[in-house]
Short mmCIF file of N, CA and C in Angstrom, two decimals:
data_model
loop_
_atom_site.label_atom_id
_atom_site.label_comp_id
_atom_site.label_asym_id
_atom_site.label_seq_id
_atom_site.Cartn_x
_atom_site.Cartn_y
_atom_site.Cartn_z
N MET A 296 66.03 25.04 12.55
CA MET A 296 66.36 26.70 12.49
C MET A 296 65.08 27.27 12.43
N THR A 297 64.01 26.63 12.11
CA THR A 297 62.84 27.13 12.07
C THR A 297 62.17 27.70 12.87
N LYS A 298 62.24 26.85 14.07
CA LYS A 298 61.85 27.17 15.31
C LYS A 298 62.42 28.65 16.18
N VAL A 299 63.90 28.70 16.15
CA VAL A 299 64.69 29.83 16.12
C VAL A 299 64.29 31.15 15.49
N ILE A 300 63.99 30.97 14.33
CA ILE A 300 63.66 32.12 13.54
C ILE A 300 62.08 32.65 13.84
N ASP A 301 61.27 31.65 14.09
CA ASP A 301 59.82 31.88 14.75
C ASP A 301 59.92 32.48 15.81
N TRP A 302 61.05 32.08 16.78
CA TRP A 302 60.79 32.60 17.94
C TRP A 302 61.58 34.20 18.03
N LEU A 303 62.39 34.60 17.33
CA LEU A 303 63.09 35.57 16.94
C LEU A 303 62.06 36.57 16.42
N TYR A 304 61.16 36.07 15.38
CA TYR A 304 60.05 36.87 14.71
C TYR A 304 59.19 37.61 15.92
N GLU A 305 58.64 36.29 16.86
CA GLU A 305 57.64 36.59 17.58
C GLU A 305 58.43 37.87 18.74
N LYS A 306 59.58 37.70 19.09
CA LYS A 306 60.26 38.48 19.95
C LYS A 306 59.96 39.89 19.28
N GLU A 307 60.27 40.12 18.13
CA GLU A 307 60.70 41.24 16.80
C GLU A 307 59.00 41.98 17.12
N CYS A 308 58.26 40.94 16.92
CA CYS A 308 56.94 41.63 16.76
C CYS A 308 56.47 42.00 18.27
N THR A 309 56.83 41.35 19.44
CA THR A 309 56.67 42.09 20.66
C THR A 309 57.14 43.26 21.00
N PHE A 310 58.40 43.65 20.48
CA PHE A 310 59.06 45.00 20.61
C PHE A 310 58.39 45.83 19.80
N PHE A 311 58.03 45.47 18.53
CA PHE A 311 57.60 46.29 17.69
C PHE A 311 56.09 46.87 18.23
N ARG A 312 55.54 46.01 18.75
CA ARG A 312 54.25 46.36 19.36
C ARG A 312 54.00 47.28 20.44
N LEU A 313 55.27 47.03 21.13
CA LEU A 313 55.48 48.12 22.32
C LEU A 313 55.49 49.51 21.83
N ILE A 314 56.72 49.81 20.86
CA ILE A 314 56.78 50.80 20.37
C ILE A 314 55.60 51.48 19.60
N ASN A 315 54.92 50.72 19.07
CA ASN A 315 53.73 51.14 17.67
C ASN A 315 52.61 50.83 18.40
N GLY A 316 52.37 50.30 19.73
CA GLY A 316 51.19 50.08 20.44
C GLY A 316 51.03 51.00 21.73
N ARG A 317 51.84 50.08 22.43
CA ARG A 317 51.62 50.41 23.80
C ARG A 317 51.98 51.83 24.18
N LEU A 318 53.09 52.14 23.66
CA LEU A 318 53.83 53.32 23.97
C LEU A 318 53.10 54.56 22.79
N HIS A 319 52.16 54.10 21.91
CA HIS A 319 51.85 55.10 21.10
C HIS A 319 51.00 56.00 21.70
N ARG A 320 51.00 57.24 21.42
CA ARG A 320 49.78 58.37 22.30
C ARG A 320 49.76 59.52 20.90
N ASN A 321 48.60 59.76 20.79
CA ASN A 321 48.21 60.75 19.78
C ASN A 321 48.82 61.99 20.02
N SER A 322 49.45 62.33 21.40
CA SER A 322 50.03 63.47 21.66
C SER A 322 51.73 63.59 20.82
N MET A 323 52.11 62.54 20.96
CA MET A 323 53.34 62.07 20.17
C MET A 323 53.21 62.39 18.64
N ASP A 324 51.96 61.87 17.99
CA ASP A 324 52.10 61.55 16.59
C ASP A 324 52.75 62.52 15.81
N HIS A 325 52.17 63.71 15.95
CA HIS A 325 52.84 64.95 15.40
C HIS A 325 54.54 65.07 15.29
N PHE A 326 55.02 64.93 16.57
CA PHE A 326 56.50 64.85 17.04
C PHE A 326 57.02 63.74 16.00
N PHE A 327 56.67 62.64 16.09
CA PHE A 327 57.42 61.79 15.39
C PHE A 327 57.09 61.57 13.81
N HIS A 328 55.95 61.84 13.24
CA HIS A 328 55.72 62.34 11.93
C HIS A 328 56.84 63.38 11.37
N LEU A 329 56.95 64.48 12.05
CA LEU A 329 58.27 65.29 11.99
C LEU A 329 59.70 64.80 11.88
N TRP A 330 59.63 64.32 13.01
CA TRP A 330 61.21 64.04 13.28
C TRP A 330 61.60 62.81 12.28
N THR A 331 60.73 62.05 11.88
CA THR A 331 60.95 60.84 11.04
C THR A 331 61.87 61.44 9.56
N HIS A 332 61.55 62.81 9.39
CA HIS A 332 61.89 63.25 8.12
C HIS A 332 63.34 63.65 8.35
N LEU A 333 63.82 63.73 9.57
CA LEU A 333 65.36 63.79 9.61
C LEU A 333 66.21 62.78 9.15
N GLY A 334 65.60 61.53 8.91
CA GLY A 334 66.19 60.61 8.06
C GLY A 334 66.11 60.53 6.75
N GLY A 335 65.04 61.35 6.15
CA GLY A 335 64.91 61.42 4.60
C GLY A 335 65.76 62.07 3.63
N ALA A 336 65.31 61.88 2.57
CA ALA A 336 66.55 61.82 1.63
C ALA A 336 66.93 63.58 1.69
N THR A 337 65.56 64.30 1.65
CA THR A 337 66.00 65.76 1.73
C THR A 337 66.78 66.46 2.63
N ALA A 338 66.76 65.84 3.83
CA ALA A 338 67.41 66.25 5.11
C ALA A 338 68.79 65.61 5.12
N THR A 339 68.90 64.50 4.95
CA THR A 339 70.08 64.07 4.80
C THR A 339 70.98 64.61 3.59
N ILE A 340 70.67 64.52 2.67
CA ILE A 340 71.53 65.08 1.49
C ILE A 340 71.66 66.36 1.55
N SER A 341 70.42 67.25 1.99
CA SER A 341 70.88 68.86 2.37
C SER A 341 72.09 68.71 3.46
N THR A 342 71.90 68.32 4.65
CA THR A 342 72.85 68.32 5.48
C THR A 342 74.42 67.95 5.17
N SER A 343 74.26 67.01 4.30
CA SER A 343 75.90 66.52 4.04
C SER A 343 76.36 67.34 2.96
N ILE A 344 75.70 68.32 2.26
CA ILE A 344 76.13 69.40 1.41
C ILE A 344 76.28 70.36 2.00
N LEU A 345 75.44 70.93 2.94
CA LEU A 345 75.70 71.94 3.83
C LEU A 345 77.10 71.93 4.81
N LEU A 346 77.09 70.64 5.10
CA LEU A 346 78.54 70.48 5.95
C LEU A 346 79.79 70.46 4.96
N LEU A 347 79.62 69.95 3.60
CA LEU A 347 80.88 70.27 3.05
C LEU A 347 81.08 71.57 2.58
N LEU A 348 79.99 72.49 2.31
CA LEU A 348 79.82 73.58 2.05
C LEU A 348 80.40 74.36 3.02
N PHE A 349 79.92 74.20 4.09
CA PHE A 349 80.54 75.61 5.37
C PHE A 349 81.13 75.23 6.45
N LEU A 350 81.76 73.93 6.38
CA LEU A 350 82.74 73.59 7.54
C LEU A 350 83.87 74.39 7.26
N PRO A 351 84.53 74.62 8.20
CA PRO A 351 85.76 75.59 7.73
C PRO A 351 86.70 74.49 7.26
N MET A 352 87.67 75.15 6.36
CA MET A 352 88.91 74.29 5.50
C MET A 352 89.26 73.27 6.28
N HIS A 353 89.74 73.09 7.34
CA HIS A 353 90.33 71.96 7.88
C HIS A 353 89.39 70.69 8.35
N LEU A 354 88.15 71.24 8.65
CA LEU A 354 87.01 70.13 8.74
C LEU A 354 86.32 69.65 7.35
N LYS A 355 86.73 70.16 6.30
CA LYS A 355 86.22 69.80 4.78
C LYS A 355 85.91 68.37 4.74
N SER A 356 87.15 67.63 5.21
CA SER A 356 87.35 66.11 4.95
C SER A 356 86.04 65.42 5.77
N TRP A 357 85.62 66.04 6.63
CA TRP A 357 84.33 65.54 7.67
C TRP A 357 83.10 65.36 6.75
N GLY A 358 83.04 66.58 6.06
CA GLY A 358 81.62 66.92 5.03
C GLY A 358 81.77 65.86 3.92
N ILE A 359 82.95 65.74 3.54
CA ILE A 359 83.15 64.68 2.06
C ILE A 359 82.70 63.04 3.25
N VAL A 360 83.42 62.70 4.06
CA VAL A 360 83.02 61.75 4.84
C VAL A 360 81.49 61.45 5.13
N CYS A 361 80.67 62.43 5.74
CA CYS A 361 79.51 62.41 5.50
C CYS A 361 78.68 61.97 3.91
N LEU A 362 79.05 62.87 3.28
CA LEU A 362 78.39 62.88 1.76
C LEU A 362 78.77 61.40 1.18
N LEU A 363 79.96 60.88 1.21
CA LEU A 363 80.32 59.76 0.91
C LEU A 363 79.53 58.42 1.46
N SER A 364 79.55 58.74 3.07
CA SER A 364 78.93 57.54 3.51
C SER A 364 77.32 57.66 3.46
N LEU A 365 76.75 58.70 3.33
CA LEU A 365 75.37 58.70 2.69
C LEU A 365 75.37 57.78 1.84
N LEU A 366 76.22 58.11 0.53
CA LEU A 366 76.19 57.70 -0.88
C LEU A 366 76.27 56.06 -0.50
N ILE A 367 77.46 55.92 -0.06
CA ILE A 367 77.71 54.54 0.13
C ILE A 367 76.67 53.46 0.73
N SER A 368 76.21 54.26 1.68
CA SER A 368 75.30 53.43 2.56
C SER A 368 73.78 53.02 1.94
N HIS A 369 73.52 53.59 0.79
CA HIS A 369 72.19 53.35 -0.07
C HIS A 369 72.39 52.38 -1.06
N ILE A 370 73.44 51.91 -1.22
CA ILE A 370 73.75 50.65 -2.07
C ILE A 370 73.12 49.17 -1.38
N PRO A 371 73.88 49.01 -0.52
CA PRO A 371 73.22 47.85 0.25
C PRO A 371 71.92 47.98 0.47
N VAL A 372 71.27 49.39 0.84
CA VAL A 372 69.78 49.24 1.03
C VAL A 372 68.93 49.15 -0.29
N ALA A 373 69.65 49.69 -1.04
CA ALA A 373 68.55 49.37 -2.43
C ALA A 373 68.97 47.70 -2.90
N ILE A 374 69.86 47.00 -2.73
CA ILE A 374 69.96 45.84 -2.85
C ILE A 374 69.36 44.89 -2.04
N SER A 375 69.16 45.32 -0.83
CA SER A 375 68.37 44.61 0.08
C SER A 375 67.36 44.55 0.10
N LYS A 376 66.55 45.67 -0.51
CA LYS A 376 65.37 45.85 -0.61
C LYS A 376 64.77 45.08 -1.56
N LYS A 377 65.49 44.85 -2.45
CA LYS A 377 65.17 43.78 -3.86
C LYS A 377 65.50 42.47 -3.53
N MET A 378 66.43 42.04 -2.60
CA MET A 378 66.74 40.71 -2.37
C MET A 378 65.64 40.07 -1.37
N TYR A 379 65.64 41.10 -0.41
CA TYR A 379 64.43 40.45 0.83
C TYR A 379 63.36 41.50 0.64
N PRO A 380 62.20 40.94 -0.04
CA PRO A 380 61.10 41.51 -0.04
C PRO A 380 60.22 41.27 1.00
N ARG A 381 60.62 42.07 2.06
CA ARG A 381 59.84 41.78 3.45
C ARG A 381 58.65 42.95 3.40
N LYS A 382 57.52 42.42 3.89
CA LYS A 382 56.27 43.09 4.01
C LYS A 382 56.38 44.27 5.03
N ARG A 383 55.95 45.70 5.01
CA ARG A 383 56.11 46.45 5.99
C ARG A 383 54.99 45.96 7.04
N PRO A 384 55.29 46.24 8.44
CA PRO A 384 54.82 45.76 9.74
C PRO A 384 53.34 46.11 9.33
N TYR A 385 52.74 47.04 8.84
CA TYR A 385 51.46 47.59 9.21
C TYR A 385 50.75 46.71 7.87
N LEU A 386 51.58 45.98 6.96
CA LEU A 386 50.88 45.15 5.91
C LEU A 386 50.54 43.47 6.51
N SER A 387 51.42 43.44 7.28
CA SER A 387 51.61 42.22 8.29
C SER A 387 50.80 41.95 9.41
N LEU A 388 51.11 42.98 10.13
CA LEU A 388 50.40 43.00 11.56
C LEU A 388 48.93 43.77 11.78
N PRO A 389 48.06 42.95 12.09
CA PRO A 389 46.89 43.61 12.58
C PRO A 389 47.12 44.88 13.71
N ASP A 390 46.44 45.50 13.80
CA ASP A 390 46.24 46.96 14.76
C ASP A 390 47.43 47.56 14.52
N THR A 391 48.18 47.72 13.58
CA THR A 391 49.33 48.46 13.88
C THR A 391 49.01 49.85 13.70
N ASN A 392 49.21 50.92 14.12
CA ASN A 392 49.16 52.37 14.14
C ASN A 392 49.90 52.95 12.81
N ILE A 393 49.56 53.47 11.97
CA ILE A 393 50.10 53.99 10.84
C ILE A 393 49.58 55.43 10.55
N GLY A 394 50.51 56.11 9.85
CA GLY A 394 50.47 57.63 9.77
C GLY A 394 50.00 57.78 8.19
N ASP A 395 49.90 58.76 8.04
CA ASP A 395 49.66 59.35 6.58
C ASP A 395 50.48 58.83 5.46
N ASN A 396 50.03 58.65 4.19
CA ASN A 396 50.76 57.99 2.97
C ASN A 396 51.90 56.95 3.62
N PRO A 397 51.20 55.80 4.19
CA PRO A 397 52.41 54.71 4.30
C PRO A 397 53.23 54.13 2.93
N LEU A 398 54.29 53.89 3.36
CA LEU A 398 55.03 53.57 1.97
C LEU A 398 54.57 52.06 1.61
N LYS A 399 54.76 52.02 0.38
CA LYS A 399 54.44 50.63 -0.11
C LYS A 399 55.52 49.61 -0.70
N ASP A 400 56.72 50.15 -0.61
CA ASP A 400 58.06 49.40 -0.95
C ASP A 400 58.37 48.40 0.17
N HIS A 401 59.61 47.84 0.00
CA HIS A 401 60.05 46.71 1.07
C HIS A 401 60.27 47.39 2.28
N SER A 402 60.24 46.52 3.33
CA SER A 402 60.67 47.19 4.42
C SER A 402 61.89 46.75 4.98
N PHE A 403 62.84 46.07 4.83
CA PHE A 403 64.18 45.80 5.13
C PHE A 403 65.19 46.13 4.26
N PRO A 404 66.28 46.89 4.45
CA PRO A 404 66.51 47.63 5.89
C PRO A 404 65.98 48.84 5.83
N SER A 405 65.84 49.77 7.17
CA SER A 405 65.29 50.93 7.07
C SER A 405 66.06 52.03 6.39
N GLY A 406 65.91 52.77 5.29
CA GLY A 406 66.62 53.53 4.55
C GLY A 406 66.74 54.93 5.25
N HIS A 407 65.85 55.45 6.15
CA HIS A 407 65.86 56.57 6.97
C HIS A 407 66.80 56.10 8.07
N THR A 408 67.08 55.15 8.78
CA THR A 408 67.97 54.76 9.87
C THR A 408 69.29 54.55 9.26
N THR A 409 69.40 54.09 8.18
CA THR A 409 70.57 54.09 7.50
C THR A 409 71.20 55.46 7.44
N ALA A 410 70.50 56.43 6.54
CA ALA A 410 70.76 57.82 6.28
C ALA A 410 70.94 58.12 7.30
N ILE A 411 70.54 58.57 8.69
CA ILE A 411 70.66 59.43 9.41
C ILE A 411 71.78 58.64 10.29
N PHE A 412 72.08 57.48 10.54
CA PHE A 412 73.50 56.74 11.26
C PHE A 412 74.80 57.48 9.98
N SER A 413 74.44 57.23 8.96
CA SER A 413 75.71 57.20 7.83
C SER A 413 76.24 58.74 8.25
N ILE A 414 75.15 59.46 8.48
CA ILE A 414 75.92 61.05 8.86
C ILE A 414 76.25 61.84 10.11
N VAL A 415 75.56 61.04 11.06
CA VAL A 415 75.78 61.35 12.52
C VAL A 415 77.00 60.79 12.87
N THR A 416 77.24 59.54 12.71
CA THR A 416 78.42 58.86 12.81
C THR A 416 80.02 59.52 12.58
N PRO A 417 80.12 60.07 11.93
CA PRO A 417 81.34 60.82 11.51
C PRO A 417 81.11 62.23 12.35
N LEU A 418 80.08 62.54 12.47
CA LEU A 418 79.62 63.78 13.23
C LEU A 418 80.31 63.65 14.85
N ILE A 419 80.00 62.92 15.18
CA ILE A 419 80.15 61.79 16.48
C ILE A 419 81.77 61.72 16.88
N LEU A 420 82.03 61.17 15.83
CA LEU A 420 83.37 60.79 16.07
C LEU A 420 84.49 62.35 15.99
N LEU A 421 83.95 63.20 14.95
CA LEU A 421 84.51 64.46 15.03
C LEU A 421 84.35 65.16 16.23
N ASN A 422 83.19 64.88 16.89
CA ASN A 422 82.85 66.13 18.24
C ASN A 422 82.01 65.06 18.84
N PRO A 423 82.87 64.32 19.84
CA PRO A 423 81.92 63.73 20.85
C PRO A 423 81.07 64.37 21.98
N PHE A 424 81.35 65.77 22.17
CA PHE A 424 80.69 66.64 22.94
C PHE A 424 79.16 66.70 22.65
N ILE A 425 79.33 66.77 20.90
CA ILE A 425 77.77 66.75 20.72
C ILE A 425 77.28 65.48 20.03
N GLY A 426 78.18 64.54 19.94
CA GLY A 426 77.98 63.18 19.82
C GLY A 426 76.68 62.79 20.56
N ILE A 427 76.42 62.69 22.02
CA ILE A 427 75.21 62.34 22.77
C ILE A 427 73.65 63.15 22.00
N PHE A 428 73.98 64.12 21.62
CA PHE A 428 72.89 64.77 21.09
C PHE A 428 72.27 64.16 19.43
N LEU A 429 73.58 63.91 19.04
CA LEU A 429 73.02 63.75 17.78
C LEU A 429 72.78 61.92 17.62
N LEU A 430 73.41 61.24 18.77
CA LEU A 430 72.64 59.66 18.68
C LEU A 430 71.42 59.98 19.47
N VAL A 431 71.03 60.68 20.17
CA VAL A 431 69.64 60.95 20.64
C VAL A 431 68.88 60.92 19.44
N ALA A 432 69.36 62.19 18.47
CA ALA A 432 68.37 62.38 17.39
C ALA A 432 68.41 61.07 16.45
N ALA A 433 69.70 60.47 16.05
CA ALA A 433 69.38 59.45 15.12
C ALA A 433 68.47 57.96 15.75
N LEU A 434 68.84 58.19 17.27
CA LEU A 434 67.90 56.76 17.69
C LEU A 434 66.46 57.40 17.76
N LEU A 435 65.86 58.21 18.01
CA LEU A 435 64.58 58.77 17.74
C LEU A 435 64.21 58.76 16.15
N VAL A 436 64.91 59.09 15.22
CA VAL A 436 64.57 58.72 14.19
C VAL A 436 64.28 57.28 13.65
N ALA A 437 65.09 56.33 14.37
CA ALA A 437 65.00 54.85 14.39
C ALA A 437 63.87 54.50 15.13
N ILE A 438 63.40 55.12 16.17
CA ILE A 438 62.18 54.66 17.12
C ILE A 438 60.81 55.19 15.78
N SER A 439 61.01 56.54 15.56
CA SER A 439 60.00 56.82 14.65
C SER A 439 59.69 55.82 13.69
N ARG A 440 60.52 55.25 12.84
CA ARG A 440 60.52 54.20 11.99
C ARG A 440 59.12 52.89 12.37
N MET A 441 59.43 52.64 13.73
CA MET A 441 58.61 51.61 14.15
C MET A 441 57.34 52.22 14.68
N TYR A 442 57.21 53.40 15.27
CA TYR A 442 56.46 53.95 16.16
C TYR A 442 55.06 54.42 14.80
N LEU A 443 55.74 54.77 13.39
CA LEU A 443 54.95 55.08 12.38
C LEU A 443 54.42 53.63 11.96
N GLY A 444 54.85 52.61 12.11
CA GLY A 444 54.20 51.31 11.63
C GLY A 444 55.02 51.04 10.29
N LEU A 445 56.33 51.38 10.09
CA LEU A 445 56.82 51.40 8.91
C LEU A 445 57.90 50.19 8.53
N HIS A 446 58.47 49.98 9.86
CA HIS A 446 59.47 49.02 10.01
C HIS A 446 59.65 48.27 11.29
N TYR A 447 60.22 47.02 11.13
CA TYR A 447 60.28 46.31 12.13
C TYR A 447 61.85 46.75 12.78
N PRO A 448 61.69 45.94 14.08
CA PRO A 448 63.13 46.50 15.09
C PRO A 448 64.46 45.97 14.10
N SER A 449 64.30 44.77 13.44
CA SER A 449 65.60 44.37 12.63
C SER A 449 66.00 45.16 11.55
N ASP A 450 64.60 45.82 10.87
CA ASP A 450 64.86 46.79 9.79
C ASP A 450 65.79 48.08 10.26
N VAL A 451 65.29 48.53 11.54
CA VAL A 451 65.89 49.43 11.81
C VAL A 451 67.51 49.24 12.56
N LEU A 452 67.64 48.10 13.05
CA LEU A 452 68.84 47.39 13.42
C LEU A 452 69.91 47.46 12.31
N ALA A 453 69.34 46.76 11.33
CA ALA A 453 70.20 46.67 10.02
C ALA A 453 70.66 47.95 9.59
N GLY A 454 69.45 48.81 9.59
CA GLY A 454 69.87 50.44 8.95
C GLY A 454 70.90 51.05 9.86
N MET A 455 70.90 51.00 11.09
CA MET A 455 72.10 51.42 12.04
C MET A 455 73.47 50.63 11.96
N ILE A 456 73.21 49.48 11.65
CA ILE A 456 74.63 48.98 11.17
C ILE A 456 75.19 49.10 9.94
N LEU A 457 74.21 49.11 8.88
CA LEU A 457 74.79 50.07 7.51
C LEU A 457 75.04 51.15 7.56
N GLY A 458 74.54 52.32 8.43
CA GLY A 458 74.95 53.79 8.29
C GLY A 458 76.36 53.65 9.05
N ILE A 459 76.49 52.96 10.32
CA ILE A 459 77.79 53.06 11.06
C ILE A 459 78.74 52.45 10.08
N SER A 460 78.71 51.44 9.31
CA SER A 460 79.62 50.63 8.94
C SER A 460 80.08 51.42 7.70
N SER A 461 79.14 52.28 6.94
CA SER A 461 79.37 53.10 5.99
C SER A 461 80.01 54.47 6.24
N SER A 462 80.02 54.98 7.35
CA SER A 462 80.44 55.89 7.84
C SER A 462 82.20 55.41 8.03
N PHE A 463 82.49 54.38 8.73
CA PHE A 463 83.94 54.05 8.88
C PHE A 463 84.57 53.59 7.70
N PHE A 464 83.81 52.97 6.77
CA PHE A 464 84.28 52.63 5.22
C PHE A 464 84.65 54.07 4.90
N SER A 465 83.79 54.98 4.54
CA SER A 465 83.97 56.38 4.25
C SER A 465 85.27 56.91 4.58
N LEU A 466 85.29 57.08 5.87
CA LEU A 466 86.50 57.66 6.49
C LEU A 466 87.64 56.98 5.97
N PHE A 467 87.92 55.60 6.17
CA PHE A 467 88.86 54.76 5.79
C PHE A 467 89.34 55.44 4.12
N LEU A 468 88.28 55.54 3.38
CA LEU A 468 88.30 56.01 1.80
C LEU A 468 88.99 57.35 2.08
N VAL A 469 88.48 58.28 2.26
CA VAL A 469 88.91 59.53 2.57
C VAL A 469 90.20 59.69 3.20
N ASN A 470 90.48 58.98 4.29
CA ASN A 470 91.91 59.40 4.91
C ASN A 470 93.07 58.35 4.06
N SER A 471 92.61 57.28 3.31
CA SER A 471 93.57 57.07 2.59
C SER A 471 93.55 56.86 1.14
N PHE A 472 92.52 57.52 0.47
CA PHE A 472 92.65 57.78 -1.09
C PHE A 472 92.54 59.22 -1.25
N ILE A 473 91.77 59.98 -0.57
CA ILE A 473 91.29 61.56 -0.82
C ILE A 473 92.28 62.53 -0.17
N LEU A 474 92.19 62.37 1.15
CA LEU A 474 92.96 63.27 1.66
C LEU A 474 94.86 63.31 1.25
N PRO A 475 95.27 62.35 1.05
CA PRO A 475 96.71 62.28 0.78
C PRO A 475 97.11 62.89 -0.81
N TYR A 476 95.90 63.28 -1.28
CA TYR A 476 96.06 64.16 -2.71
C TYR A 476 96.02 65.53 -2.45
N PHE A 477 95.70 65.94 -1.46
CA PHE A 477 95.37 67.35 -1.26
C PHE A 477 96.41 67.78 0.23
N LEU A 478 97.04 67.04 0.63
CA LEU A 478 98.36 67.49 1.68
C LEU A 478 99.42 67.57 1.15
#
């Protein structure tokens, strides 16, 4: 089992170094430094609240799903960061490219990736036409977390899974327990 884990970690580090090292360009630093904030608390909470406030009445439930998904998704993130105190890649891997103000808390899972996927997933389900743009935006946030040296690929993958799962769970909750009281 240890050999399998070591092999997986080696592959993960190779992929991380591809994103953080070989694909790293000074010309892209500013883009990823800005883009990563789309998955931050300010952007995701603001977006969810704005959706709830400004979506037309017949779509308000989707705003509720986004906000609920964002809230629910961060419970397992907080628990996982305490249970699995994984060092961030820039602390463990030499020659990692890092930006200004690197985070000091634990790496697993990626909270930014979780947050962005928790709010774009319901919107993708609501309107698949804009879904491709939202998916690209969310994937760029996920890539930015590795590009900036803050997360391993498995941190990002776990964040994607948590964000998407919380969206479906929130959609279930809203359709089963909230909407029936308003219809």
